[in-house]
Coordinates of C-alpha atoms in Angstrom, one line a residue:
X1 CA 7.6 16.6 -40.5
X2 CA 5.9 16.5 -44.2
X3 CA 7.6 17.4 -46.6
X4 CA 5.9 19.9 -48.8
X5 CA 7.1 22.2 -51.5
X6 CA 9.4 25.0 -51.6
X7 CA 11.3 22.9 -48.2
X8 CA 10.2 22.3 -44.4
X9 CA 10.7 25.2 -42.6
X10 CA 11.7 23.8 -38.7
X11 CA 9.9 26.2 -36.6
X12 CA 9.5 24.1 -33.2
X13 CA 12.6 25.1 -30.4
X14 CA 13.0 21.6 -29.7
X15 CA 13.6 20.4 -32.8
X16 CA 16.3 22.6 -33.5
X17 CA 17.8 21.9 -30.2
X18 CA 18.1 18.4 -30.9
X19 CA 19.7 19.4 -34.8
X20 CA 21.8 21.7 -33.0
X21 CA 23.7 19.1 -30.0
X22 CA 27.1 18.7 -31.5
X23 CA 27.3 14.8 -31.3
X24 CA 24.0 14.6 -33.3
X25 CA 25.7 17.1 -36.0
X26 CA 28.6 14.2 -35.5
X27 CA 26.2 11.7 -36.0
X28 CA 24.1 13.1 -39.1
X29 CA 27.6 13.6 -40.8
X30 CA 28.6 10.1 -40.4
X31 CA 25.4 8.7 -41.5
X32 CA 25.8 10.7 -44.4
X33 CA 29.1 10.4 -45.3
X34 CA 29.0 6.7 -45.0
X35 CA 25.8 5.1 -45.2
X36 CA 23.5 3.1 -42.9
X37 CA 24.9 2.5 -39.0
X38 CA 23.9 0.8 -36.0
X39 CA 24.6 2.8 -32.7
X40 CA 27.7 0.1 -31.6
X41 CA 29.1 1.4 -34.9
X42 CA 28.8 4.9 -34.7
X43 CA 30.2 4.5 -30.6
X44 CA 33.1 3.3 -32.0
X45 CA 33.3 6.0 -35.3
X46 CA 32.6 9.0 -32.9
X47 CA 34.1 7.9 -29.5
X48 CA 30.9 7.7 -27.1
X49 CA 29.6 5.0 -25.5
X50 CA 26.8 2.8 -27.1
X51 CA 24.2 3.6 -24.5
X52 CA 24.8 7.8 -25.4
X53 CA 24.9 7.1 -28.7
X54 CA 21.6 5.2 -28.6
X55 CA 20.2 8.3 -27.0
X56 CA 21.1 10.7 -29.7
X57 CA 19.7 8.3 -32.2
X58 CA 16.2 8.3 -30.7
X59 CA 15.9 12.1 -30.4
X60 CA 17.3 12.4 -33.8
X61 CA 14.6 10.4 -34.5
X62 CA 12.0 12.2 -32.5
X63 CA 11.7 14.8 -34.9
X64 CA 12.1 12.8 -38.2
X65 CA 16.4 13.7 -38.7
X66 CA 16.7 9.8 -38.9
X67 CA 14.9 6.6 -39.3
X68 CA 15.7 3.1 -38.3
X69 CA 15.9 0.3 -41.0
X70 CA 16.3 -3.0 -39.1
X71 CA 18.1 -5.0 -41.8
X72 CA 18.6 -8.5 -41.1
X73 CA 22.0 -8.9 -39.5
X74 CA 24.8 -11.8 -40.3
X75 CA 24.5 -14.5 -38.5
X76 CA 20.2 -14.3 -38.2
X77 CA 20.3 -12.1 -35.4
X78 CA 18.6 -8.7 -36.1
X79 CA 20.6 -5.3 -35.5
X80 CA 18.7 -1.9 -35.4
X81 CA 20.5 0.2 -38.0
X82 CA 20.1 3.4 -38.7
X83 CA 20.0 6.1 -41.9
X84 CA 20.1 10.3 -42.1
X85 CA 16.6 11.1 -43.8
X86 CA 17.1 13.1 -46.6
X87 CA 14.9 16.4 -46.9
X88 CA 14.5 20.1 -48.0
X89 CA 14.6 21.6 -44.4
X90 CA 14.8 25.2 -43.7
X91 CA 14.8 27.2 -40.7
X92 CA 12.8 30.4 -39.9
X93 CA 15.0 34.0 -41.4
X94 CA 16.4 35.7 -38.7
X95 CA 13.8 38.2 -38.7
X96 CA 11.0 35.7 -37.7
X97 CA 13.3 34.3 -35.4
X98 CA 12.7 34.4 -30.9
X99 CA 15.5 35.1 -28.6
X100 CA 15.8 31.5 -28.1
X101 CA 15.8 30.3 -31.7
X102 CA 18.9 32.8 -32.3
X103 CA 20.6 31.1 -29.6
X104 CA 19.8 27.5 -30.9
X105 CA 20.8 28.8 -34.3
X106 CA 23.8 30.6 -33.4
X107 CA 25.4 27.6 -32.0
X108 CA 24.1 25.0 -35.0
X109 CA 25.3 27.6 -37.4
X110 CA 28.7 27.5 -35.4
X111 CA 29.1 23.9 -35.4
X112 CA 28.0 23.2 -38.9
X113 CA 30.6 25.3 -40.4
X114 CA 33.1 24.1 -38.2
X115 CA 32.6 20.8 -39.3
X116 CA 32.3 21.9 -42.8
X117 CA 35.5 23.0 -42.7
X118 CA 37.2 19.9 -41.2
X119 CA 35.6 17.7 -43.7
X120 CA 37.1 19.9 -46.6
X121 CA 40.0 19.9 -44.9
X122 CA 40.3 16.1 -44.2
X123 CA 39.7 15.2 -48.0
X124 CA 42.0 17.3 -49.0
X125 CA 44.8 15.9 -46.8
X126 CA 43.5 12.6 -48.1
X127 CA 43.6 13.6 -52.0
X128 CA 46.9 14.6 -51.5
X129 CA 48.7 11.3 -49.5
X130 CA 46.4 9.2 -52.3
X131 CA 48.2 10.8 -54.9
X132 CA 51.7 10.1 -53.5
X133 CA 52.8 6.9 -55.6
X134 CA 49.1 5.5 -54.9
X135 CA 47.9 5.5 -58.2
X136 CA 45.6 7.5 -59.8
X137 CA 42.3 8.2 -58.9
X138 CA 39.7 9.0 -61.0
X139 CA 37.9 11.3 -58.4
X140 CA 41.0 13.0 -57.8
X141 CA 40.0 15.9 -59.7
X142 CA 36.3 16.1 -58.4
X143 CA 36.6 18.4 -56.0
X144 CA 34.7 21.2 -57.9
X145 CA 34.8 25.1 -56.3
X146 CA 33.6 28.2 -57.9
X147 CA 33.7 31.5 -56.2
X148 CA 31.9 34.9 -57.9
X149 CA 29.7 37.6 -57.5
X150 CA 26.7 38.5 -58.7
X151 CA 24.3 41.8 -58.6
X152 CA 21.0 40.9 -57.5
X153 CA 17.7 42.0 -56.1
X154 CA 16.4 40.7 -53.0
X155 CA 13.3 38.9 -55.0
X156 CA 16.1 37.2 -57.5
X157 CA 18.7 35.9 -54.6
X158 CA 15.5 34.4 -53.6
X159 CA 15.2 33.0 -57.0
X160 CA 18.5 32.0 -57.5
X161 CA 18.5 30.0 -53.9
X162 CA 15.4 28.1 -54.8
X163 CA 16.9 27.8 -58.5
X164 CA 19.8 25.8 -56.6
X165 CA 17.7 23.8 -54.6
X166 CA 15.6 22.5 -57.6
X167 CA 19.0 21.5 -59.4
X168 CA 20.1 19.6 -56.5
X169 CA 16.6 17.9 -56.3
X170 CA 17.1 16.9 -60.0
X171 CA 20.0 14.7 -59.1
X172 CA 18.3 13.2 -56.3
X173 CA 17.7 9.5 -56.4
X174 CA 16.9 6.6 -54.5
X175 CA 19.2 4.2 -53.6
X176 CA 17.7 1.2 -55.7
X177 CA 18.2 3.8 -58.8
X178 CA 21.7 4.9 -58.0
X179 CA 24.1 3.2 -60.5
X180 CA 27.3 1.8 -59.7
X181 CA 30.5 3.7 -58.6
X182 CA 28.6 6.7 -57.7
X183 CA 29.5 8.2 -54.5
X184 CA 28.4 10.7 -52.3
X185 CA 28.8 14.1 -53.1
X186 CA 28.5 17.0 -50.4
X187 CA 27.4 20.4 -51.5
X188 CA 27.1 23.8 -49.8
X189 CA 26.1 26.9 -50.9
X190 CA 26.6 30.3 -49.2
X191 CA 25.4 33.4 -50.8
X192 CA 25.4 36.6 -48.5
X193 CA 24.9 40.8 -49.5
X194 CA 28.1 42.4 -49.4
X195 CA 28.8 44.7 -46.6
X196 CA 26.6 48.4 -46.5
X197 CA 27.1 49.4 -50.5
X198 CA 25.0 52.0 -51.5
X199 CA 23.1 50.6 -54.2
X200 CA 22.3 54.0 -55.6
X201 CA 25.5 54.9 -56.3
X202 CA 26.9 54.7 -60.0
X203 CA 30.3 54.1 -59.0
X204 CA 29.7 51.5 -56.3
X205 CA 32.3 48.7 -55.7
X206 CA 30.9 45.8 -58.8
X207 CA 32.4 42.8 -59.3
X208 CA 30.9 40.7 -61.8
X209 CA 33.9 38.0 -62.9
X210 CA 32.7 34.5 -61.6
X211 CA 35.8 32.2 -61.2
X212 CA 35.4 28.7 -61.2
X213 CA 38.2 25.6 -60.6
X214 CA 37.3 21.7 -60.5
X215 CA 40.3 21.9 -58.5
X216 CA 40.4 23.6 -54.7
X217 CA 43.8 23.1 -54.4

């Protein structure tokens, strides 16, 4: 799937039915979170068997979600190791979506967040032992959060979505141009209409305070 601008949309079922299996989501995450992986590792990391693993891996694959690498491994034996493959994928709006595709999406959407969440979660319970007589860490305070509002048109959320994708694009780098101690950083943005307002109406529930903390906790 070509990349091309303004993001791929995913439009084929099968594709998203392959995104959407929840130990592909596991294993997307985990190449993500820590790099490069052959499936014996990710077995172990995730708690499947190599052979279902491998399987995973190659329909990942299939529709471009990973890539193999095939660095050479210690010892001069070769190992087939695999990467997530980064990209500006999008999936159809609900309105252009089939029965089917609602389904698929449903249950991605379901298990994406659900992860989401756990990973937040995790890191935090992490922050929190490292700072008990660890030491100090100099990503301790890193965890950046903002919540607000905003009043928009349809046309500028639009705007302001592809405005957010274009500032994450700007950070983007290859690994060869990464400098030292950086380190993964996950983002996610989720901007929804509030519920049924009338937007005609002068004295309409507004909120326009944006709060921001570097620090979730």
């Amino acid at each position: 799937m070509p990349e091309k601008p303004g993001g791929t949309e995913i439009t084929e079922l099968a594709a998203l039915k392959a995104l959407a299996q929840p130990r592909r989501q596991q294993i997307l995450q985990h190449l993500t979170l820590h790099g490069p992986a052959t499936s014996a590792i990710l077995a172990r990391a995730l708690g499947l068997n190599t052979g279902a693993t491998s399987y995973h891996l190659r329909e990942l694959a299939r529709y471009g979600f990973v890539a193999d690498t095939v660095p050479q491994a210690p010892g001069g034996g070769r190992a087939r190791w695999w990467r997530a493959v980064p990209g500006d994928r999008r999936f159809p709006p609900p309105s252009r979506r089939t029965p089917g595709m609602r389904l698929v999406m449903d249950e991605l959407n379901r298990h994406a967040y659900a992860a989401d969440l756990a990973l937040f979660e995790r890191l935090q319970r992490e922050r929190g032992a490292a700072g008990d007589g660890a030491g100090p860490d100099e990503w301790a305070d890193a965890h950046a959060y903002s919540r607000g509002s905003l009043r928009l048109t349809l046309p500028e959320l639009q705007e302001f979505f592809e405005a957010y994708i274009a500032l994450m694009n700007r950070y983007k780098r290859p690994e060869s141009e990464t400098p030292p101690g950086a380190r993964t950083v996950h983002t996610r943005l989720l901007a929804f209409p509030g519920p049924g307002e009338d937007v005609h109406d002068p004295c309409a529930a507004r909120t326009d305070d944006n709060e921001r903390e570097t620090d979730a906790s």
